[in-house]
PDB file of C-alpha atoms and ligand atoms in Angstrom:
ATOM      1  CA  MET T   1      92.124 102.738 102.762  1.00 80.00           C
ATOM      2  CA  PRO T   2      89.101 100.356 102.147  1.00 84.00           C
ATOM      3  CA  GLU T   3      88.855  97.878 105.081  1.00 88.00           C
ATOM      4  CA  LEU T   4      86.804  94.662 105.557  1.00 92.00           C
ATOM      5  CA  PRO T   5      83.619  96.449 106.192  1.00 89.00           C
ATOM      6  CA  GLU T   6      83.980  99.055 103.052  1.00 88.00           C
ATOM      7  CA  VAL T   7      84.978  95.919 100.740  1.00 92.00           C
ATOM      8  CA  GLU T   8      81.754  93.985 102.047  1.00 92.00           C
ATOM      9  CA  THR T   9      79.516  96.801 101.833  1.00 89.00           C
ATOM     10  CA  THR T  10      80.827  97.382  98.089  1.00 90.00           C
ATOM     11  CA  ARG T  11      80.098  93.431  97.593  1.00 93.00           C
ATOM     12  CA  ARG T  12      76.551  93.745  98.969  1.00 90.00           C
ATOM     13  CA  GLY T  13      76.172  97.168  96.767  1.00 89.00           C
ATOM     14  CA  VAL T  14      77.559  95.402  93.490  1.00 92.00           C
ATOM     15  CA  ALA T  15      76.289  91.714  93.695  1.00 94.00           C
ATOM     16  CA  PRO T  16      72.245  92.722  92.672  1.00 93.00           C
ATOM     17  CA  TYR T  17      73.542  94.235  89.369  1.00 93.00           C
ATOM     18  CA  VAL T  18      76.255  91.566  88.326  1.00 96.00           C
ATOM     19  CA  GLU T  19      74.895  88.057  89.967  1.00 97.00           C
ATOM     20  CA  ARG T  20      73.558  85.709  87.356  1.00 98.00           C
ATOM     21  CA  GLN T  21      74.663  88.786  84.655  1.00 98.00           C
ATOM     22  CA  LYS T  22      76.462  88.157  80.822  1.00 98.00           C
ATOM     23  CA  VAL T  23      79.034  90.053  80.174  1.00 98.00           C
ATOM     24  CA  THR T  24      79.091  91.615  77.192  1.00 98.00           C
ATOM     25  CA  ALA T  25      82.040  93.979  77.064  1.00 97.00           C
ATOM     26  CA  VAL T  26      85.194  94.448  79.064  1.00 97.00           C
ATOM     27  CA  ARG T  27      87.272  97.825  78.753  1.00 97.00           C
ATOM     28  CA  ILE T  28      90.712  98.183  79.936  1.00 97.00           C
ATOM     29  CA  TYR T  29      91.849 101.412  80.112  1.00 96.00           C
ATOM     30  CA  ASP T  30      94.457 101.166  82.073  1.00 95.00           C
ATOM     31  CA  ARG T  31      96.214  98.185  83.286  1.00 95.00           C
ATOM     32  CA  ARG T  32      99.014  99.637  85.131  1.00 96.00           C
ATOM     33  CA  LEU T  33      97.388  98.358  88.929  1.00 95.00           C
ATOM     34  CA  ARG T  34      99.671  96.751  91.773  1.00 96.00           C
ATOM     35  CA  TRP T  35      99.845  94.082  89.127  1.00 96.00           C
ATOM     36  CA  PRO T  36      99.052  94.317  85.429  1.00 96.00           C
ATOM     37  CA  VAL T  37      96.143  93.615  85.069  1.00 96.00           C
ATOM     38  CA  PRO T  38      96.117  90.073  82.365  1.00 95.00           C
ATOM     39  CA  ARG T  39      96.491  90.634  78.462  1.00 92.00           C
ATOM     40  CA  GLY T  40      93.831  87.659  78.119  1.00 93.00           C
ATOM     41  CA  LEU T  41      91.535  88.937  80.919  1.00 95.00           C
ATOM     42  CA  THR T  42      88.619  90.727  78.029  1.00 96.00           C
ATOM     43  CA  GLN T  43      88.782  87.226  76.170  1.00 95.00           C
ATOM     44  CA  ARG T  44      88.071  84.959  79.388  1.00 95.00           C
ATOM     45  CA  LEU T  45      84.677  87.270  80.639  1.00 97.00           C
ATOM     46  CA  ILE T  46      83.487  88.342  77.463  1.00 97.00           C
ATOM     47  CA  GLY T  47      80.236  85.603  77.186  1.00 97.00           C
ATOM     48  CA  GLN T  48      80.867  84.874  80.991  1.00 97.00           C
ATOM     49  CA  VAL T  49      78.684  84.779  83.986  1.00 98.00           C
ATOM     50  CA  VAL T  50      79.124  85.897  86.613  1.00 98.00           C
ATOM     51  CA  ASP T  51      77.124  83.457  89.211  1.00 97.00           C
ATOM     52  CA  ARG T  52      77.959  85.434  92.343  1.00 97.00           C
ATOM     53  CA  ILE T  53      80.481  87.559  94.217  1.00 97.00           C
ATOM     54  CA  ASP T  54      82.451  86.432  97.078  1.00 97.00           C
ATOM     55  CA  ARG T  55      84.405  88.052  99.604  1.00 96.00           C
ATOM     56  CA  ARG T  56      87.725  86.354 100.974  1.00 96.00           C
ATOM     57  CA  SER T  57      89.234  88.533 103.300  1.00 96.00           C
ATOM     58  CA  LYS T  58      89.534  92.072 100.992  1.00 95.00           C
ATOM     59  CA  TYR T  59      89.678  90.511  97.948  1.00 96.00           C
ATOM     60  CA  LEU T  60      85.968  90.001  95.862  1.00 97.00           C
ATOM     61  CA  LEU T  61      85.696  87.134  94.165  1.00 97.00           C
ATOM     62  CA  PHE T  62      83.664  87.428  91.164  1.00 97.00           C
ATOM     63  CA  ARG T  63      82.526  83.505  90.041  1.00 97.00           C
ATOM     64  CA  THR T  64      82.208  81.999  86.979  1.00 97.00           C
ATOM     65  CA  ALA T  65      82.350  79.124  85.121  1.00 95.00           C
ATOM     66  CA  GLN T  66      85.471  79.202  83.541  1.00 93.00           C
ATOM     67  CA  GLY T  67      87.262  81.061  86.489  1.00 95.00           C
ATOM     68  CA  THR T  68      87.517  83.626  89.290  1.00 97.00           C
ATOM     69  CA  LEU T  69      87.722  87.356  88.465  1.00 97.00           C
ATOM     70  CA  ILE T  70      89.966  88.748  91.613  1.00 97.00           C
ATOM     71  CA  VAL T  71      89.273  92.528  92.573  1.00 97.00           C
ATOM     72  CA  HIS T  72      90.976  93.969  95.471  1.00 96.00           C
ATOM     73  CA  LEU T  73      90.195  97.754  95.819  1.00 93.00           C
ATOM     74  CA  GLY T  74      93.992  98.164  97.233  1.00 93.00           C
ATOM     75  CA  MET T  75      94.026 101.551  99.461  1.00 90.00           C
ATOM     76  CA  THR T  76      92.182 103.687  96.874  1.00 89.00           C
ATOM     77  CA  GLY T  77      90.033 101.655  94.925  1.00 91.00           C
ATOM     78  CA  SER T  78      86.325 101.687  94.149  1.00 90.00           C
ATOM     79  CA  LEU T  79      83.660  99.524  91.935  1.00 92.00           C
ATOM     80  CA  ARG T  80      80.783 101.847  90.914  1.00 91.00           C
ATOM     81  CA  VAL T  81      77.620 100.453  89.374  1.00 92.00           C
ATOM     82  CA  PHE T  82      75.671 102.487  86.438  1.00 93.00           C
ATOM     83  CA  SER T  83      73.043 102.254  83.974  1.00 92.00           C
ATOM     84  CA  LYS T  84      74.080 105.014  82.391  1.00 91.00           C
ATOM     85  CA  PRO T  85      77.854 105.882  82.579  1.00 92.00           C
ATOM     86  CA  PRO T  86      79.285 109.260  82.334  1.00 92.00           C
ATOM     87  CA  PRO T  87      82.235 109.824  80.524  1.00 94.00           C
ATOM     88  CA  ARG T  88      85.284 108.045  81.655  1.00 94.00           C
ATOM     89  CA  GLN T  89      87.683 110.143  84.233  1.00 92.00           C
ATOM     90  CA  ALA T  90      91.343 110.572  85.166  1.00 92.00           C
ATOM     91  CA  HIS T  91      91.134 107.220  87.405  1.00 94.00           C
ATOM     92  CA  ASP T  92      88.583 105.058  85.656  1.00 95.00           C
ATOM     93  CA  HIS T  93      90.933 101.536  85.074  1.00 97.00           C
ATOM     94  CA  VAL T  94      88.391  99.054  83.824  1.00 97.00           C
ATOM     95  CA  ASP T  95      84.849  99.085  82.445  1.00 97.00           C
ATOM     96  CA  LEU T  96      82.481  95.870  82.737  1.00 97.00           C
ATOM     97  CA  GLU T  97      79.711  95.986  81.039  1.00 98.00           C
ATOM     98  CA  PHE T  98      76.975  93.548  81.022  1.00 98.00           C
ATOM     99  CA  GLU T  99      73.818  92.546  79.031  1.00 97.00           C
ATOM    100  CA  SER T 100      71.540  94.551  81.320  1.00 96.00           C
ATOM    101  CA  GLY T 101      73.108  97.354  80.263  1.00 95.00           C
ATOM    102  CA  ILE T 102      74.458  97.841  83.715  1.00 95.00           C
ATOM    103  CA  VAL T 103      77.955  99.183  83.698  1.00 96.00           C
ATOM    104  CA  LEU T 104      80.759  98.156  86.956  1.00 96.00           C
ATOM    105  CA  ARG T 105      83.424 100.663  86.980  1.00 95.00           C
ATOM    106  CA  TYR T 106      86.815  99.914  88.426  1.00 95.00           C
ATOM    107  CA  ARG T 107      87.951 103.630  89.589  1.00 93.00           C
ATOM    108  CA  ASP T 108      91.505 103.661  91.605  1.00 93.00           C
ATOM    109  CA  PRO T 109      93.835 106.699  91.833  1.00 93.00           C
ATOM    110  CA  ARG T 110      96.921 105.613  93.299  1.00 94.00           C
ATOM    111  CA  ARG T 111      96.350 102.387  91.456  1.00 95.00           C
ATOM    112  CA  PHE T 112      96.910 100.002  94.628  1.00 95.00           C
ATOM    113  CA  GLY T 113      94.519  97.816  94.005  1.00 96.00           C
ATOM    114  CA  ALA T 114      94.216  94.687  91.407  1.00 96.00           C
ATOM    115  CA  MET T 115      92.279  92.535  88.844  1.00 96.00           C
ATOM    116  CA  LEU T 116      93.460  89.571  88.600  1.00 96.00           C
ATOM    117  CA  TRP T 117      92.386  86.296  86.744  1.00 95.00           C
ATOM    118  CA  SER T 118      92.458  82.713  88.262  1.00 94.00           C
ATOM    119  CA  PRO T 119      91.071  79.323  86.476  1.00 91.00           C
ATOM    120  CA  ALA T 120      89.880  78.046  89.090  1.00 85.00           C
ATOM    121  CA  SER T 121      88.056  79.246  92.621  1.00 86.00           C
ATOM    122  CA  ALA T 122      90.949  81.295  93.455  1.00 86.00           C
ATOM    123  CA  ARG T 123      91.587  79.366  97.151  1.00 85.00           C
ATOM    124  CA  ASP T 124      95.225  78.414  95.781  1.00 87.00           C
ATOM    125  CA  HIS T 125      95.984  81.373  93.925  1.00 93.00           C
ATOM    126  CA  PRO T 126      99.574  82.812  95.932  1.00 93.00           C
ATOM    127  CA  LEU T 127      97.446  86.099  97.066  1.00 93.00           C
ATOM    128  CA  LEU T 128      94.956  84.185  99.145  1.00 95.00           C
ATOM    129  CA  ALA T 129      96.510  81.036  99.819  1.00 93.00           C
ATOM    130  CA  SER T 130      97.895  81.567 103.086  1.00 93.00           C
ATOM    131  CA  LEU T 131      95.706  83.657 104.585  1.00 96.00           C
ATOM    132  CA  GLY T 132      94.107  82.991 107.881  1.00 96.00           C
ATOM    133  CA  PRO T 133      90.331  82.307 108.878  1.00 97.00           C
ATOM    134  CA  GLU T 134      88.170  84.584 108.405  1.00 97.00           C
ATOM    135  CA  PRO T 135      86.609  86.376 111.557  1.00 97.00           C
ATOM    136  CA  PHE T 136      82.830  85.091 111.279  1.00 97.00           C
ATOM    137  CA  ALA T 137      83.752  82.108 110.438  1.00 97.00           C
ATOM    138  CA  ALA T 138      83.782  78.798 112.550  1.00 97.00           C
ATOM    139  CA  GLU T 139      87.386  78.597 112.605  1.00 97.00           C
ATOM    140  CA  PHE T 140      88.222  82.100 114.660  1.00 98.00           C
ATOM    141  CA  ASN T 141      87.208  81.214 117.974  1.00 97.00           C
ATOM    142  CA  VAL T 142      88.879  80.905 121.371  1.00 97.00           C
ATOM    143  CA  ASP T 143      90.276  77.861 121.479  1.00 98.00           C
ATOM    144  CA  TYR T 144      92.244  78.869 117.854  1.00 97.00           C
ATOM    145  CA  LEU T 145      93.056  81.662 119.039  1.00 96.00           C
ATOM    146  CA  PHE T 146      94.840  81.205 122.330  1.00 97.00           C
ATOM    147  CA  ARG T 147      96.269  77.969 120.898  1.00 97.00           C
ATOM    148  CA  ALA T 148      97.854  80.000 117.524  1.00 96.00           C
ATOM    149  CA  THR T 149      99.005  82.885 120.154  1.00 96.00           C
ATOM    150  CA  ARG T 150     101.415  81.068 123.022  1.00 94.00           C
ATOM    151  CA  ARG T 151     104.868  82.078 122.979  1.00 90.00           C
ATOM    152  CA  ARG T 152     104.074  85.068 120.856  1.00 92.00           C
ATOM    153  CA  ARG T 153     105.834  88.306 121.898  1.00 93.00           C
ATOM    154  CA  ALA T 154     104.573  90.077 119.854  1.00 95.00           C
ATOM    155  CA  ALA T 155     101.853  93.070 120.748  1.00 97.00           C
ATOM    156  CA  ILE T 156      98.100  91.198 120.857  1.00 97.00           C
ATOM    157  CA  LYS T 157      97.203  95.155 117.617  1.00 97.00           C
ATOM    158  CA  LEU T 158      99.847  93.064 115.495  1.00 97.00           C
ATOM    159  CA  ALA T 159      99.256  89.671 115.580  1.00 97.00           C
ATOM    160  CA  LEU T 160      95.381  90.750 115.105  1.00 97.00           C
ATOM    161  CA  MET T 161      96.316  92.703 112.345  1.00 96.00           C
ATOM    162  CA  ASP T 162      98.583  89.160 110.882  1.00 96.00           C
ATOM    163  CA  ASN T 163      96.412  87.898 108.351  1.00 95.00           C
ATOM    164  CA  ARG T 164      97.457  84.743 109.003  1.00 95.00           C
ATOM    165  CA  LEU T 165      95.836  84.959 112.411  1.00 97.00           C
ATOM    166  CA  VAL T 166      92.735  86.084 110.971  1.00 98.00           C
ATOM    167  CA  VAL T 167      91.918  88.314 108.128  1.00 97.00           C
ATOM    168  CA  GLY T 168      89.932  91.176 107.764  1.00 93.00           C
ATOM    169  CA  VAL T 169      91.165  92.936 110.822  1.00 95.00           C
ATOM    170  CA  GLY T 170      92.730  96.264 110.186  1.00 92.00           C
ATOM    171  CA  ASN T 171      94.079  99.135 111.942  1.00 93.00           C
ATOM    172  CA  ILE T 172      90.648 100.794 113.065  1.00 92.00           C
ATOM    173  CA  TYR T 173      88.894  97.844 113.808  1.00 93.00           C
ATOM    174  CA  ALA T 174      91.606  95.779 115.605  1.00 96.00           C
ATOM    175  CA  SER T 175      91.737  99.155 117.706  1.00 96.00           C
ATOM    176  CA  GLU T 176      88.322  99.174 118.116  1.00 96.00           C
ATOM    177  CA  ALA T 177      88.091  95.767 118.879  1.00 97.00           C
ATOM    178  CA  LEU T 178      90.618  95.726 121.650  1.00 98.00           C
ATOM    179  CA  PHE T 179      89.116  98.411 123.487  1.00 98.00           C
ATOM    180  CA  ARG T 180      85.969  96.866 123.250  1.00 98.00           C
ATOM    181  CA  ALA T 181      87.514  93.793 125.086  1.00 98.00           C
ATOM    182  CA  GLY T 182      89.803  95.889 127.570  1.00 98.00           C
ATOM    183  CA  ILE T 183      92.650  94.892 126.034  1.00 98.00           C
ATOM    184  CA  ARG T 184      95.820  97.173 125.824  1.00 98.00           C
ATOM    185  CA  PRO T 185      97.385  97.130 122.567  1.00 98.00           C
ATOM    186  CA  THR T 186     100.723  96.841 123.712  1.00 97.00           C
ATOM    187  CA  ARG T 187     100.470  93.473 125.784  1.00 97.00           C
ATOM    188  CA  ALA T 188     102.313  90.160 124.239  1.00 97.00           C
ATOM    189  CA  ALA T 189      99.563  88.463 122.119  1.00 97.00           C
ATOM    190  CA  GLY T 190     101.318  85.084 124.506  1.00 97.00           C
ATOM    191  CA  ARG T 191     100.440  87.018 127.397  1.00 96.00           C
ATOM    192  CA  VAL T 192      96.209  87.394 126.934  1.00 96.00           C
ATOM    193  CA  SER T 193      94.345  84.950 129.327  1.00 96.00           C
ATOM    194  CA  LYS T 194      91.661  82.188 127.298  1.00 96.00           C
ATOM    195  CA  GLU T 195      88.983  84.411 129.234  1.00 97.00           C
ATOM    196  CA  ARG T 196      89.896  87.636 127.357  1.00 97.00           C
ATOM    197  CA  TYR T 197      90.649  86.156 123.576  1.00 97.00           C
ATOM    198  CA  ALA T 198      86.944  85.002 124.307  1.00 98.00           C
ATOM    199  CA  ALA T 199      85.638  88.647 124.755  1.00 98.00           C
ATOM    200  CA  LEU T 200      88.335  89.573 121.834  1.00 98.00           C
ATOM    201  CA  VAL T 201      86.236  87.253 119.329  1.00 98.00           C
ATOM    202  CA  GLU T 202      83.027  88.736 120.343  1.00 98.00           C
ATOM    203  CA  ALA T 203      84.351  91.969 120.316  1.00 98.00           C
ATOM    204  CA  VAL T 204      85.984  91.936 117.051  1.00 98.00           C
ATOM    205  CA  ARG T 205      83.024  90.468 115.040  1.00 97.00           C
ATOM    206  CA  GLU T 206      80.719  92.892 117.073  1.00 96.00           C
ATOM    207  CA  THR T 207      83.303  95.631 115.711  1.00 94.00           C
ATOM    208  CA  LEU T 208      82.797  94.846 112.249  1.00 94.00           C
ATOM    209  CA  THR T 209      79.236  93.820 112.252  1.00 93.00           C
ATOM    210  CA  ASP T 210      78.367  97.643 113.679  1.00 91.00           C
ATOM    211  CA  ALA T 211      80.864  98.975 110.383  1.00 89.00           C
ATOM    212  CA  ILE T 212      79.111  96.632 107.853  1.00 88.00           C
ATOM    213  CA  ALA T 213      75.483  97.599 109.259  1.00 85.00           C
ATOM    214  CA  LYS T 214      76.449 101.490 108.914  1.00 82.00           C
ATOM    215  CA  GLY T 215      78.196 100.389 105.610  1.00 78.00           C
ATOM    216  CA  GLY T 216      74.423  98.870 105.083  1.00 67.00           C
ATOM    217  CA  SER T 217      73.000 102.379 105.380  1.00 64.00           C
ATOM    218  CA  THR T 218      74.698 104.097 102.565  1.00 62.00           C
ATOM    219  CA  LEU T 219      73.516 101.170 100.205  1.00 60.00           C
ATOM    220  CA  ARG T 220      70.254 102.777  99.043  1.00 58.00           C
ATOM    221  CA  ASP T 221      70.726 104.396  95.666  1.00 57.00           C
ATOM    222  CA  TYR T 222      74.417 102.289  94.598  1.00 67.00           C
ATOM    223  CA  VAL T 223      73.630 102.815  91.196  1.00 71.00           C
ATOM    224  CA  ASP T 224      74.269 105.716  88.870  1.00 68.00           C
ATOM    225  CA  VAL T 225      76.077 106.833  92.246  1.00 65.00           C
ATOM    226  CA  LEU T 226      79.236 109.516  91.607  1.00 61.00           C
ATOM    227  CA  GLY T 227      80.828 109.619  94.631  1.00 61.00           C
ATOM    228  CA  GLU T 228      83.141 107.029  96.367  1.00 59.00           C
ATOM    229  CA  PRO T 229      81.012 104.452  98.651  1.00 54.00           C
ATOM    230  CA  GLY T 230      82.230 102.522 100.964  1.00 50.00           C
ATOM    231  CA  HIS T 231      84.456 105.074 102.472  1.00 51.00           C
ATOM    232  CA  PHE T 232      81.645 105.786 105.863  1.00 58.00           C
ATOM    233  CA  GLN T 233      82.792 107.623 109.100  1.00 64.00           C
ATOM    234  CA  LEU T 234      82.064 105.548 112.254  1.00 69.00           C
ATOM    235  CA  ASN T 235      82.151 107.414 115.810  1.00 83.00           C
ATOM    236  CA  TYR T 236      85.291 105.736 117.176  1.00 92.00           C
ATOM    237  CA  ASN T 237      85.688 104.849 120.433  1.00 96.00           C
ATOM    238  CA  VAL T 238      89.415 105.522 120.338  1.00 96.00           C
ATOM    239  CA  TYR T 239      90.903 105.347 116.785  1.00 94.00           C
ATOM    240  CA  ASP T 240      92.306 108.513 115.826  1.00 93.00           C
ATOM    241  CA  ARG T 241      90.920 110.087 119.112  1.00 95.00           C
ATOM    242  CA  ALA T 242      94.184 110.462 121.351  1.00 97.00           C
ATOM    243  CA  GLY T 243      94.155 113.564 123.634  1.00 97.00           C
ATOM    244  CA  ASP T 244      90.162 113.248 123.556  1.00 97.00           C
ATOM    245  CA  PRO T 245      88.059 111.509 126.383  1.00 98.00           C
ATOM    246  CA  CYS T 246      87.309 108.076 127.086  1.00 98.00           C
ATOM    247  CA  ARG T 247      83.358 107.797 125.901  1.00 97.00           C
ATOM    248  CA  VAL T 248      82.797 105.247 128.781  1.00 97.00           C
ATOM    249  CA  CYS T 249      85.691 106.388 131.713  1.00 98.00           C
ATOM    250  CA  GLY T 250      86.645 109.965 130.652  1.00 98.00           C
ATOM    251  CA  THR T 251      90.289 108.837 130.924  1.00 98.00           C
ATOM    252  CA  THR T 252      92.077 111.126 128.351  1.00 98.00           C
ATOM    253  CA  ILE T 253      93.017 108.065 125.057  1.00 98.00           C
ATOM    254  CA  ARG T 254      96.297 107.987 124.383  1.00 98.00           C
ATOM    255  CA  LEU T 255      98.627 107.267 120.818  1.00 97.00           C
ATOM    256  CA  VAL T 256     101.156 104.492 120.864  1.00 96.00           C
ATOM    257  CA  ARG T 257     102.766 103.545 117.737  1.00 95.00           C
ATOM    258  CA  LEU T 258     103.056  99.869 117.371  1.00 94.00           C
ATOM    259  CA  GLY T 259     104.787  98.480 114.239  1.00 89.00           C
ATOM    260  CA  ALA T 260     105.141 102.258 112.625  1.00 88.00           C
ATOM    261  CA  ARG T 261     100.878 101.798 113.037  1.00 91.00           C
ATOM    262  CA  ALA T 262      99.493 104.334 115.125  1.00 94.00           C
ATOM    263  CA  SER T 263      97.280 102.641 118.091  1.00 96.00           C
ATOM    264  CA  TYR T 264      94.742 104.174 120.321  1.00 97.00           C
ATOM    265  CA  TYR T 265      93.751 102.637 123.842  1.00 98.00           C
ATOM    266  CA  CYS T 266      92.278 104.362 126.757  1.00 98.00           C
ATOM    267  CA  PRO T 267      94.758 103.678 129.803  1.00 98.00           C
ATOM    268  CA  ASN T 268      92.240 103.080 132.610  1.00 98.00           C
ATOM    269  CA  CYS T 269      89.680 100.609 130.043  1.00 98.00           C
ATOM    270  CA  GLN T 270      92.131  98.751 128.489  1.00 98.00           C
ATOM    271  CA  ARG T 271      95.109  96.495 130.855  1.00 96.00           C
TER     272      ARG T 271
HETATM  273 ZN1  LIG L 301      88.032 104.517 129.675  1.00 65.12          ZN
END
């Protein structure tokens, strides 16, 4: 599933070909995504210039003077850029064509993604209105995190994956950030000290920054790439490494289920 770094990588890959470009055609092959692609989307987009593409959590926001196209990649979605688009294949659902001739193609085999329209900035859109701060935003800091987690009995890992606390920290990056911060994923969020939250803020940012940098290295030749962009393999410290030795101390990495999600930690490095 694309997490924040993959979505940010997609944004960076797509932006140079789409920003300041006028939409000349919209081809919707299949509206049945997580929510139906709105009927009026074609009319709203044709003739509009995409001023820029922003990212909020895992939503890509295509800004135009008339409103915002909201794109979510769901579980298996991807956006690809073509100068000469190949024939449409089974899971290609939407094409946006630009004046430059570039075609932006949305592909999504499992169709859990979304393509929606907001007549304004989308900040108040129901999908975005209750989201917590971005991990790189100034509001995501130790004071905020400490205050927001007092009296929370939920495991710190589940708190970190809660979009109302902070967005974009999915299962993989929560596991990796907690390892970097030396915090055991099962610890109650309300029982993590302020000092350790300071370490966690840094760890979350470092983990995501590393992943985005890794994604950046896959960005060359973004145009006309037929493979799935933005699914890059990282050298994880704990994620998916149950039974393997910790890269720091050699202790066997353990697996624990938290909220039905697999969680991995080193029982020696993480307390
Ligand atoms: Zn260890």
